[in-house]
Every structure is written in structure tokens, then in C-alpha cells.
PDB file of C-alpha atoms in Angstrom:
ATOM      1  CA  UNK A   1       0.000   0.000   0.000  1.00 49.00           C
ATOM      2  CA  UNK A   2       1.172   3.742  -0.673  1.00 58.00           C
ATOM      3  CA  UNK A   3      -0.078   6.783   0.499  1.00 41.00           C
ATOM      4  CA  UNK A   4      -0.415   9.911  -1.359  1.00 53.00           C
ATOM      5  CA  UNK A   5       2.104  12.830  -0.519  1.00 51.00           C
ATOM      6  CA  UNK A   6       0.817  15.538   1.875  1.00 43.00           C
ATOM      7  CA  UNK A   7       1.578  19.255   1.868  1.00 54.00           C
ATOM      8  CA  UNK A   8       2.990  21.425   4.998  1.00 58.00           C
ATOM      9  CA  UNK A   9       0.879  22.726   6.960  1.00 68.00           C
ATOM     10  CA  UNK A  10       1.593  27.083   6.479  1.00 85.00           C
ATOM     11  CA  UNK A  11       2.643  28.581   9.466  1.00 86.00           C
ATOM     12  CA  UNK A  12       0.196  31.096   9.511  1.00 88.00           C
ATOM     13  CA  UNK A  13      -2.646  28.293   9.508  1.00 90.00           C
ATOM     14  CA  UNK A  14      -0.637  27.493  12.904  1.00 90.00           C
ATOM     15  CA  UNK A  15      -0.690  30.683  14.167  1.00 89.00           C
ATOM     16  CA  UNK A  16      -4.912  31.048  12.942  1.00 91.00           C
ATOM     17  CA  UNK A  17      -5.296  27.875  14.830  1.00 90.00           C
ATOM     18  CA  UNK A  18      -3.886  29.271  18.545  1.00 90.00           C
ATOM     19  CA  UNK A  19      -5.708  32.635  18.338  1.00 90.00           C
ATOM     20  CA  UNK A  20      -8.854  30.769  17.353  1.00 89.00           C
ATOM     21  CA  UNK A  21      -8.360  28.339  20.319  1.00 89.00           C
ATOM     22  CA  UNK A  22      -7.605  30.646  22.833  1.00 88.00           C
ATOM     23  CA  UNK A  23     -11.100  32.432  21.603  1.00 87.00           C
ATOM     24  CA  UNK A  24     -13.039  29.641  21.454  1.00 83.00           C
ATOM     25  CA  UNK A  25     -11.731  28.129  25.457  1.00 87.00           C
ATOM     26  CA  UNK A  26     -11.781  31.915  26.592  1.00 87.00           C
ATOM     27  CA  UNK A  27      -8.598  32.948  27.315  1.00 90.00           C
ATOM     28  CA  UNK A  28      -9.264  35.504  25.400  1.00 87.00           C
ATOM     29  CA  UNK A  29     -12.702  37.509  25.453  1.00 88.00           C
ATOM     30  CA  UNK A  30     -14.714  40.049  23.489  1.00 88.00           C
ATOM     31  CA  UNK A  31     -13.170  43.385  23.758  1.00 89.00           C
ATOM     32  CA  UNK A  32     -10.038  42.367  24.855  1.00 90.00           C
ATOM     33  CA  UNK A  33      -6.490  42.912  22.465  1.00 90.00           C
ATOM     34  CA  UNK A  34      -4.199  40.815  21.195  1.00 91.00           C
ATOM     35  CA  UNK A  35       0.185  41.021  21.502  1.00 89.00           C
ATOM     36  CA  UNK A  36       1.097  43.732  19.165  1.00 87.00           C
ATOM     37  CA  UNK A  37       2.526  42.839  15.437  1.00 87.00           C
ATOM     38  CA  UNK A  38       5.738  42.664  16.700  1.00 87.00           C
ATOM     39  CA  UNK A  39       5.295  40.810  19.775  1.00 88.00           C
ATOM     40  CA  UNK A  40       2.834  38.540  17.905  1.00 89.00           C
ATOM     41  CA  UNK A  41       5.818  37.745  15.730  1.00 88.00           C
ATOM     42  CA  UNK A  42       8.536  36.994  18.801  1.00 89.00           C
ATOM     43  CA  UNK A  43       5.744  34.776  20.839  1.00 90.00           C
ATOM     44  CA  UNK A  44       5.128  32.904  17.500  1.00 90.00           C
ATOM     45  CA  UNK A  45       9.158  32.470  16.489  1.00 89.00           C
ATOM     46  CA  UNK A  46       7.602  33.631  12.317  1.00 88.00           C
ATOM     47  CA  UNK A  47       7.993  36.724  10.697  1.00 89.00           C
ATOM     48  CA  UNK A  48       5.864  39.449   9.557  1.00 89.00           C
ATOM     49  CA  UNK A  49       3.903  38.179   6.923  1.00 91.00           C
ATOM     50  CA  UNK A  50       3.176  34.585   8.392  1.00 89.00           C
ATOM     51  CA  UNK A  51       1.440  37.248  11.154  1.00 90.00           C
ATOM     52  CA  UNK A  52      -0.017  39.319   8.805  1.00 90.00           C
ATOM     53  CA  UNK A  53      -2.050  36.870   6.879  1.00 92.00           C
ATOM     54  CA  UNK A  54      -2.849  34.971   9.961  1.00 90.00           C
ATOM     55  CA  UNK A  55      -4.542  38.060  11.387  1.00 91.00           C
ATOM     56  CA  UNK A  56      -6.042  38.884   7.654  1.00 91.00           C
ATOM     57  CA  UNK A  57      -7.988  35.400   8.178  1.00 90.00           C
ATOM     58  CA  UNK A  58      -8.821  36.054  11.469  1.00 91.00           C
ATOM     59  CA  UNK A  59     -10.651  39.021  10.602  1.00 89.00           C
ATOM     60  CA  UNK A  60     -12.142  37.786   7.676  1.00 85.00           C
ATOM     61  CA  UNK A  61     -13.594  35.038   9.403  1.00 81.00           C
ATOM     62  CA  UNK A  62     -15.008  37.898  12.291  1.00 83.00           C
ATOM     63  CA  UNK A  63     -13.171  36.730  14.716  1.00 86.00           C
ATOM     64  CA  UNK A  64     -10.597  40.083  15.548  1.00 88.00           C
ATOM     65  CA  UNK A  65     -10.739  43.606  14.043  1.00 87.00           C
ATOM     66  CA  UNK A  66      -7.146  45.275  13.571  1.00 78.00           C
ATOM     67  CA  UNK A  67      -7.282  49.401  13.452  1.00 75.00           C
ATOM     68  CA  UNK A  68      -4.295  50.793  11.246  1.00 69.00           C
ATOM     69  CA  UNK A  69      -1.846  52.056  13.857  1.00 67.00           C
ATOM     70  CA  UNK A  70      -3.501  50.998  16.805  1.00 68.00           C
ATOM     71  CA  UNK A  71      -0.266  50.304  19.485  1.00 72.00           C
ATOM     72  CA  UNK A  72      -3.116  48.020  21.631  1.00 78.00           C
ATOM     73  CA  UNK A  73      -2.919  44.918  18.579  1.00 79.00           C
ATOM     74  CA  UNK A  74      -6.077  43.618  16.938  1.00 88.00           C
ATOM     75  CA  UNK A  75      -8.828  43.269  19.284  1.00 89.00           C
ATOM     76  CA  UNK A  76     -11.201  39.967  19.617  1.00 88.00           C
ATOM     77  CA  UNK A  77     -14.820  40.528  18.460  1.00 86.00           C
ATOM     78  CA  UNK A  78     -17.756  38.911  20.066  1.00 82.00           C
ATOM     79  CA  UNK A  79     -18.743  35.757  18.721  1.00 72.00           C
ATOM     80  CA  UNK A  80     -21.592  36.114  16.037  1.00 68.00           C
ATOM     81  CA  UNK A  81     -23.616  33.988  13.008  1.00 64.00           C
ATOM     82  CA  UNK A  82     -22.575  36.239  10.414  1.00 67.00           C
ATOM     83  CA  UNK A  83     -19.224  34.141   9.439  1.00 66.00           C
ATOM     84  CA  UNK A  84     -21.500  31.011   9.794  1.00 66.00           C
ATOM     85  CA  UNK A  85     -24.059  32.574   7.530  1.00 68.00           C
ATOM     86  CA  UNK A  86     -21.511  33.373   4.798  1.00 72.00           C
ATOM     87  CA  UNK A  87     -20.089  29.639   4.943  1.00 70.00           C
ATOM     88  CA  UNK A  88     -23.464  28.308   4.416  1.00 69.00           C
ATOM     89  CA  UNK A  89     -24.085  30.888   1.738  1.00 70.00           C
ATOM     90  CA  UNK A  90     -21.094  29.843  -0.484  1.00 74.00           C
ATOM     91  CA  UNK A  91     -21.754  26.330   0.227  1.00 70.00           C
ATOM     92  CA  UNK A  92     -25.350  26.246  -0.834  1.00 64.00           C
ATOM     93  CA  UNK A  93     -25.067  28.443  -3.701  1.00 70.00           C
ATOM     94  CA  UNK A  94     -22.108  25.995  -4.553  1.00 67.00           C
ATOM     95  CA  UNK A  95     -22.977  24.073  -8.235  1.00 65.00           C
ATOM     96  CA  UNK A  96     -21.970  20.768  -6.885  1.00 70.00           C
ATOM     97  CA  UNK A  97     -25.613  20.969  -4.540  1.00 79.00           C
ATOM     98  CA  UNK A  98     -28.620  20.337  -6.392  1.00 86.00           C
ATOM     99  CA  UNK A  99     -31.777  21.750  -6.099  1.00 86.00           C
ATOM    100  CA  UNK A 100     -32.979  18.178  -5.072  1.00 90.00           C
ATOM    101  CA  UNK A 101     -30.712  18.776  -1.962  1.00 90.00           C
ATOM    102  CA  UNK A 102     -31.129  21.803  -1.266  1.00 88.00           C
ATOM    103  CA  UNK A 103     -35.352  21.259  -1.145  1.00 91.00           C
ATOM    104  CA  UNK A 104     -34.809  18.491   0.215  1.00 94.00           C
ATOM    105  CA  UNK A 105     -33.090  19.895   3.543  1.00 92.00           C
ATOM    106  CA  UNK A 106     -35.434  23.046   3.106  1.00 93.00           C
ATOM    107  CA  UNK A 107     -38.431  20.909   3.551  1.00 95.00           C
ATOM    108  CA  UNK A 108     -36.328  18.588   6.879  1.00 95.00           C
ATOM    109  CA  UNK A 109     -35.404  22.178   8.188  1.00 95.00           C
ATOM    110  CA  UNK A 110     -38.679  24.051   8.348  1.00 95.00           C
ATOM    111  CA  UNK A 111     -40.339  20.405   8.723  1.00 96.00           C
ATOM    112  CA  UNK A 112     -38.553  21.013  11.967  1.00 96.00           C
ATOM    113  CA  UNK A 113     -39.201  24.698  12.590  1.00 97.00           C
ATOM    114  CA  UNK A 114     -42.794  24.333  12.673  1.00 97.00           C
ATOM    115  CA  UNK A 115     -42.619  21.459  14.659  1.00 97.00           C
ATOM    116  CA  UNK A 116     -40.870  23.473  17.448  1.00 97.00           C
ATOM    117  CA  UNK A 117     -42.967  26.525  16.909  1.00 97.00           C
ATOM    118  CA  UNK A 118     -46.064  24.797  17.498  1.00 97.00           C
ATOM    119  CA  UNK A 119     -44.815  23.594  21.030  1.00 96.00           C
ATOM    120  CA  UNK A 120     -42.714  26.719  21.983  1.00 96.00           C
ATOM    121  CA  UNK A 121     -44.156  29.943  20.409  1.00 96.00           C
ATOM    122  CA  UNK A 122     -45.452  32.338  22.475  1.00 96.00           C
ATOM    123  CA  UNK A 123     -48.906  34.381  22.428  1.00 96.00           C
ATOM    124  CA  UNK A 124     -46.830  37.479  20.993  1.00 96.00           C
ATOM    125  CA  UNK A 125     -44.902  35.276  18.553  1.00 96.00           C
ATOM    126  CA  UNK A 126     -48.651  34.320  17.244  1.00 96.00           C
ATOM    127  CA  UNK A 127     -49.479  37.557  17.043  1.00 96.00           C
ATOM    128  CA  UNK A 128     -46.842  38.137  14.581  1.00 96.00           C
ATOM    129  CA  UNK A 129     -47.241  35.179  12.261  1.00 96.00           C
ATOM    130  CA  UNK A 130     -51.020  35.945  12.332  1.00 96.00           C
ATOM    131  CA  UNK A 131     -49.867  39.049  11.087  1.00 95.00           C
ATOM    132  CA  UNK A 132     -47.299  38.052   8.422  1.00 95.00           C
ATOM    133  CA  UNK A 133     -50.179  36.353   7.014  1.00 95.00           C
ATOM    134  CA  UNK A 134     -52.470  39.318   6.458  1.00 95.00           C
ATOM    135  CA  UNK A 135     -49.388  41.013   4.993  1.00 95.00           C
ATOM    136  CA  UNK A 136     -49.347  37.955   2.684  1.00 94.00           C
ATOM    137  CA  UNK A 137     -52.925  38.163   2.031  1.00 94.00           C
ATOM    138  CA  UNK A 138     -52.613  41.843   1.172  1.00 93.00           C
ATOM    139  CA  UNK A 139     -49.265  41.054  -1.394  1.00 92.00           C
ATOM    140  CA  UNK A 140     -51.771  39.212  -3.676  1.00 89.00           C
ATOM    141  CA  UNK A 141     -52.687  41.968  -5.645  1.00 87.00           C
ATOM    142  CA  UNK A 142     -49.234  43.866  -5.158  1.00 87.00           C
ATOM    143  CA  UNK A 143     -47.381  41.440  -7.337  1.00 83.00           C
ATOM    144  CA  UNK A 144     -45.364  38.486  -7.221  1.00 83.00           C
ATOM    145  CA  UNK A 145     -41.941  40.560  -6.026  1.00 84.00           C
ATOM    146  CA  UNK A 146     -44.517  41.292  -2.590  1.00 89.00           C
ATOM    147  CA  UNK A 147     -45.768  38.561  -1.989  1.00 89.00           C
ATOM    148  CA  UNK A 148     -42.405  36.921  -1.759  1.00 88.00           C
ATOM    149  CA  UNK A 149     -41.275  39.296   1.178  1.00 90.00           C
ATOM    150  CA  UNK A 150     -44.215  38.852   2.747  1.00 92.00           C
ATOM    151  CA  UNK A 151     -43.631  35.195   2.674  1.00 92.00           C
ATOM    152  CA  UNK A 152     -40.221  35.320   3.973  1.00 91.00           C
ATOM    153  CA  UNK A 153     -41.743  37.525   6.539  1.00 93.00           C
ATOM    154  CA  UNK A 154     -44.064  34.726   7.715  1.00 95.00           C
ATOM    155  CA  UNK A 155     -41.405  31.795   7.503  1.00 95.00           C
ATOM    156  CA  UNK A 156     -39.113  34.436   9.770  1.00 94.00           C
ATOM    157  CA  UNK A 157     -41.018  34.315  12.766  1.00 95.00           C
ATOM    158  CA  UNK A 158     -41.914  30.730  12.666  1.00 96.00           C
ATOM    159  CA  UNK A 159     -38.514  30.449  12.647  1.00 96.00           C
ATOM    160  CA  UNK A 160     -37.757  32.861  15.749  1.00 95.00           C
ATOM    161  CA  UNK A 161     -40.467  31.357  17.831  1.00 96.00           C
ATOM    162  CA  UNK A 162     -37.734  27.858  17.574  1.00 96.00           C
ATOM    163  CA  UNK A 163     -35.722  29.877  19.535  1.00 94.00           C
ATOM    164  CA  UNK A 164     -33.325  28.246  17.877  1.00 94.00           C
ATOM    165  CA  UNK A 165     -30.637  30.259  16.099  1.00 90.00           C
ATOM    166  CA  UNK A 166     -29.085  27.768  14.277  1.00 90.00           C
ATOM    167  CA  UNK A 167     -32.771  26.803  12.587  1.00 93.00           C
ATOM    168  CA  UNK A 168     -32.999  30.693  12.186  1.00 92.00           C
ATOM    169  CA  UNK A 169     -29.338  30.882  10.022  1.00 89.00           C
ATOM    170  CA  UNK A 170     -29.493  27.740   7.894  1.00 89.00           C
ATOM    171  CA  UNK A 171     -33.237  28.235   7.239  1.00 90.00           C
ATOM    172  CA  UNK A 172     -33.247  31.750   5.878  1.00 89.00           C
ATOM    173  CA  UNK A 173     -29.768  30.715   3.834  1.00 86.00           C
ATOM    174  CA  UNK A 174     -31.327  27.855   2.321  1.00 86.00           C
ATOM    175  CA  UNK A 175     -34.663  29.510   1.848  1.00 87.00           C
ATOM    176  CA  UNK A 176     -32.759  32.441   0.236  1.00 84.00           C
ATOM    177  CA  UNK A 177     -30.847  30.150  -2.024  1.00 82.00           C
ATOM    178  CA  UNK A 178     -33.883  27.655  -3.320  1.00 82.00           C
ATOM    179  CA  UNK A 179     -36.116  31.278  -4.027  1.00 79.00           C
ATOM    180  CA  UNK A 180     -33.241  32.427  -6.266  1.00 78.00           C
ATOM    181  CA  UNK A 181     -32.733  29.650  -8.213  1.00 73.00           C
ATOM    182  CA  UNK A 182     -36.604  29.642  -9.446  1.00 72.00           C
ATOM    183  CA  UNK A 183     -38.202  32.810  -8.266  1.00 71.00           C
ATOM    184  CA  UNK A 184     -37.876  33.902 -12.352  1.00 68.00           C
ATOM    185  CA  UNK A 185     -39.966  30.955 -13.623  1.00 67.00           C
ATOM    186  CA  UNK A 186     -42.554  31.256 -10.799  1.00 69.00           C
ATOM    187  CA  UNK A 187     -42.812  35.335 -11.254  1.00 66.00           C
ATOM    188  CA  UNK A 188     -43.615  34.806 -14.873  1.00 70.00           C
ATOM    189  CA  UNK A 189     -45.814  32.045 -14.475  1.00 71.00           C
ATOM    190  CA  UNK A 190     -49.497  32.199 -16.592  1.00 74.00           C
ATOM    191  CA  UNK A 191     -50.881  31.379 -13.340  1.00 77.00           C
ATOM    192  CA  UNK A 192     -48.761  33.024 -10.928  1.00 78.00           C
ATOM    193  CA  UNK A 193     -51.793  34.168  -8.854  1.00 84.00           C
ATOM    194  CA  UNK A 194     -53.292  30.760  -8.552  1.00 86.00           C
ATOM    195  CA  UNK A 195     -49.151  30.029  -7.376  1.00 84.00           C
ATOM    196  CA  UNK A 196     -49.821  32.566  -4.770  1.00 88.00           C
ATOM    197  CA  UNK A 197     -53.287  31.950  -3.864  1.00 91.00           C
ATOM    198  CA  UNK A 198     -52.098  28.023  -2.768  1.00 90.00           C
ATOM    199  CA  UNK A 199     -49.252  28.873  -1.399  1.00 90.00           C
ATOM    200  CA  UNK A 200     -51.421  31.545   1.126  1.00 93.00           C
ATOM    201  CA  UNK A 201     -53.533  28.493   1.698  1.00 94.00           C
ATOM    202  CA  UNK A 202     -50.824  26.510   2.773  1.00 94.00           C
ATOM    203  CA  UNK A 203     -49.148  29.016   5.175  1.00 95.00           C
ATOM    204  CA  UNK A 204     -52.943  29.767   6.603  1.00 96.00           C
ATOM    205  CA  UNK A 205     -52.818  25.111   7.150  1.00 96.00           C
ATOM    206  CA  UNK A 206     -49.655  25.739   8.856  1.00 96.00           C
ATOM    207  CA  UNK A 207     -50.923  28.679  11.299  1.00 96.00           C
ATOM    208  CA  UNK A 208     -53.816  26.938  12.580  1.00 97.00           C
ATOM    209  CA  UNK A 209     -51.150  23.565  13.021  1.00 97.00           C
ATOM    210  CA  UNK A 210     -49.032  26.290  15.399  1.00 97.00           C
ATOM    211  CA  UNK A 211     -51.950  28.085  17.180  1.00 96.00           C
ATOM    212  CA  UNK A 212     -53.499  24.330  17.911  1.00 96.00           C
ATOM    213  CA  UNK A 213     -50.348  23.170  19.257  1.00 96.00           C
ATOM    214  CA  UNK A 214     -50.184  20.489  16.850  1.00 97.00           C
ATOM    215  CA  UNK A 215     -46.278  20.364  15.984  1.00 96.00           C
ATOM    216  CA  UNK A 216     -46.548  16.873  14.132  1.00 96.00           C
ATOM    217  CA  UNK A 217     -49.098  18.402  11.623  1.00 97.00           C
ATOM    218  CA  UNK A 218     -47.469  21.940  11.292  1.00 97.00           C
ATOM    219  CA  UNK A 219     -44.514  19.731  10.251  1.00 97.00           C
ATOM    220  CA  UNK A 220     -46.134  17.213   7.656  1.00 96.00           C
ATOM    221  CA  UNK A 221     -47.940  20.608   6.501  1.00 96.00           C
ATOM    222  CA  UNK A 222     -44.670  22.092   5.822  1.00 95.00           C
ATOM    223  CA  UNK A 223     -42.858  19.243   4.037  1.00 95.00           C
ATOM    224  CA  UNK A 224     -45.767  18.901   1.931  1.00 94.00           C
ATOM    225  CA  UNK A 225     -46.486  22.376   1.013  1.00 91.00           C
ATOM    226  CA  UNK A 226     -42.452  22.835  -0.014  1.00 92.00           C
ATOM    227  CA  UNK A 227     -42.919  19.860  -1.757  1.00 93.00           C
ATOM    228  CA  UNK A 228     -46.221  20.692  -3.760  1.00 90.00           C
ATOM    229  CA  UNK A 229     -44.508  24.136  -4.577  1.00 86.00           C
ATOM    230  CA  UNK A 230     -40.984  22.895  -5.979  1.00 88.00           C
ATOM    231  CA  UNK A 231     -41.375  19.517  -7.081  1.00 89.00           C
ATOM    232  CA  UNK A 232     -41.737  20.314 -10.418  1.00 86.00           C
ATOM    233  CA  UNK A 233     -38.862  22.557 -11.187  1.00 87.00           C
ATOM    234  CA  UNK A 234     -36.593  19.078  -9.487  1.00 90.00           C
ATOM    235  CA  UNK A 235     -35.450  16.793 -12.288  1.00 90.00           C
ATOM    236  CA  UNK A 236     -37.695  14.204 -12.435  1.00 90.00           C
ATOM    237  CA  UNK A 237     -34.851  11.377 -11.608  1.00 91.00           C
ATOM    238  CA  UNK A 238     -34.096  13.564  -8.805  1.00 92.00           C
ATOM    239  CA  UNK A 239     -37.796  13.801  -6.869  1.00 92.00           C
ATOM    240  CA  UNK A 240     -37.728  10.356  -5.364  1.00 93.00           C
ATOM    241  CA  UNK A 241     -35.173  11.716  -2.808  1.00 92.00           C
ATOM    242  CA  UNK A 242     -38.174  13.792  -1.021  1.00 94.00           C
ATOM    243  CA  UNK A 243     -40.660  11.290  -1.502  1.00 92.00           C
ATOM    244  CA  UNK A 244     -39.640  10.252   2.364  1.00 93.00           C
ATOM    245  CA  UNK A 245     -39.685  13.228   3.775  1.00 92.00           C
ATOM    246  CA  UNK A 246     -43.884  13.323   2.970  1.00 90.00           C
ATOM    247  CA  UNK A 247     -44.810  10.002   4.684  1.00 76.00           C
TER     248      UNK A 247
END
């Protein structure tokens, strides 16, 4: 047996990986600064550069801001989605994910969102999905471009009600990502109202699933309703993937 040869690892990817740790354990906290340039390069034993695109990752990835000429060194951010959000972003608008996947883990992820909103939203968090719906209701005769917002709208505070931020980021990603693809065809669809007037019906199935409590139902209504809406711009070798998801 032979293995393939394996690259060095780059020293700044070194020096990425100890800042990152001592973040992530808490060493180092929010607001507080890291060793200057220079020191940064005698703690580390690597020169300038290796430092400099070390802390060029680290701020592109959130994690530290550096301020031209500050004497204090670049200074650790508080921890936030928005680097997680951008990952997912690339990664489902990547060409190597299909639609198929991509509706297929819309229709598992808000499956799941309504499940948990059912059980866990509160009379205020009703409120506002009762009211995302009216907006919806009102979109119909505002257009296509409308109605869409107002449907995000609605599938946002199902979402929130999860309390669950991760549900919250890869939803609305995913969401954004499957709408893009297809939100052409379905705009100048012949029967783009009818589009809207089932997909109002649907969302209207799913809030009286949530206000009843009834998580299992909100859930099937969900899978199904994603399914009934996209289904048809999947490649038909490709549909029998969400098939299981409707059972």
C-alpha cells in the first residue's frame, strides 16, 4: 500500500489555529487585544507576513478587528452567526448541490421549525405570524416581487419562535438560495396568482397547526407544502429523494 504525498501545513494556519483556540476556550474575550505585530511575531518564532495573513484570516472570518496604527494589537470581536451565515451561503449556492438537496433539507429544516414553533411559540410570537399572514394576504394583488417578502416575513417568525438560532441561520440561507434559483420561472408564471393563492392556503394550514399546538401536523404541513410548490422545477430522476420526507 502507498499513500499519497501531503503538503505542509503554512505557518500562519498554525498561528490562525492558537488565536482561534484561545477564543473559542476563553482565554481571550470580546473586547479584549491581542500582543502587538511585533510581539505577535517573537511569541510565534515567524515573521511578519506569516502574522499578517494569519490576522487577515482572522478578521475575515469575524473573529478580531485590527485598526491601522492601533499600538493596543487587533482586538477579539464577540462571537456572532454572520461568518457562519456566509459559509453556508457559499456552500449552498455551490454548483456541486442540487436543487434536489437543497429542497430536500429546506423541507427537513422548516419540517422542523414548525414542529418546534407549534410547542414553543409564544402568544406574541402568534401575534406576529397571524400578522405576516395578512401582509401575505394583502401582497396578492401587489405582485409576485410582494408577496415573496411577505412570505419570507411569515417563515421568519416561525422560525424565531424555535428559539433556535441555528434553525434561524441555515433556514433563511437555504430559503434564500432555493427562491433564487426559481423565483424567475414562478414570477412569470401564466398562473402566478393561482401560485400565490395556494401557497397563502398553505401558510394559513400551517398557522392553525401552530396556534393548535399540533407540531406533528405543522410539520407534515410544511414538508408537503415545499414539496407541492418545488417539485416540479426538481429533475424528475431527482424527486424520489423527497418522496420520504412526505410520509
Amino acid at each position: 500500500m502507498r499513500f499519497a504525498p501531503v503538503s505542509p501545513v503554512r505557518a500562519y494556519e498554525r498561528v490562525v489555529e492558537q488565536i482561534e483556540a484561545a477564543v473559542l476556550d476563553g482565554r481571550l474575550g470580546p473586547g479584549e487585544h491581542l500582543p502587538s505585530e511585533r510581539e505577535l511575531m517573537v511569541q510565534f518564532d515567524v515573521g511578519r507576513s506569516t502574522i499578517r495573513e494569519a490576522l487577515r484570516v482572522l478578521q475575515s472570518n469575524g473573529l478580531v478587528r485590527s485598526r491601522p496604527g492601533d499600538p493596543r494589537g487587533p482586538q477579539v470581536q464577540p462571537m456572532s452567526s454572520g461568518a457562519l451565515e456566509k459559509s453556508m451561503t457559499m456552500l449552498a449556492r455551490a454548483s456541486a448541490l442540487s436543487l434536489a438537496e437543497l429542497v430536500q433539507f429546506r423541507m427537513l429544516i422548516e419540517g422542523s421549525a414548525n414542529q418546534l414553533a407549534a410547542c414553543l411559540r409564544t402568544p406574541e410570537q402568534l401575534a406576529e405570524m397571524e400578522q405576516a399572514l395578512d401582509e401575505m394576504r394583502t401582497a396578492l394583488d401587489e405582485g409576485f416581487a410582494e408577496f415573496s417578502r411577505a412570505d419570507v416575513a411569515f417563515h421568519e417568525t416561525v422560525a424565531k419562535a424555535t428559539g433556535n438560532t441555528l434553525i434561524q441561520i441555515c433556514g433563511a440561507v437555504v430559503r434564500d438560495v432555493v427562491v433564487s434559483l426559481i423565483e424567475d420561472k414562478i414570477a412569470h408564471a401564466p398562473d402566478s396568482r393561482a401560485l400565490m393563492m395556494t401557497s397563502l392556503q398553505h401558510h394559513a394550514n400551517v398557522l392553525d397547526a401552530v396556534r393548535d399546538g399540533d407540531g406533528e401536523r405543522a410539520a407534515r404541513l410544511a414538508r408537503q407544502s415545499l414539496y407541492d410548490y418545488y417539485a416540479e422545477y426538481v429533475p424528475e430522476e431527482q424527486r424520489a429523494a423527497l418522496l420520504p420526507l412526505l410520509y
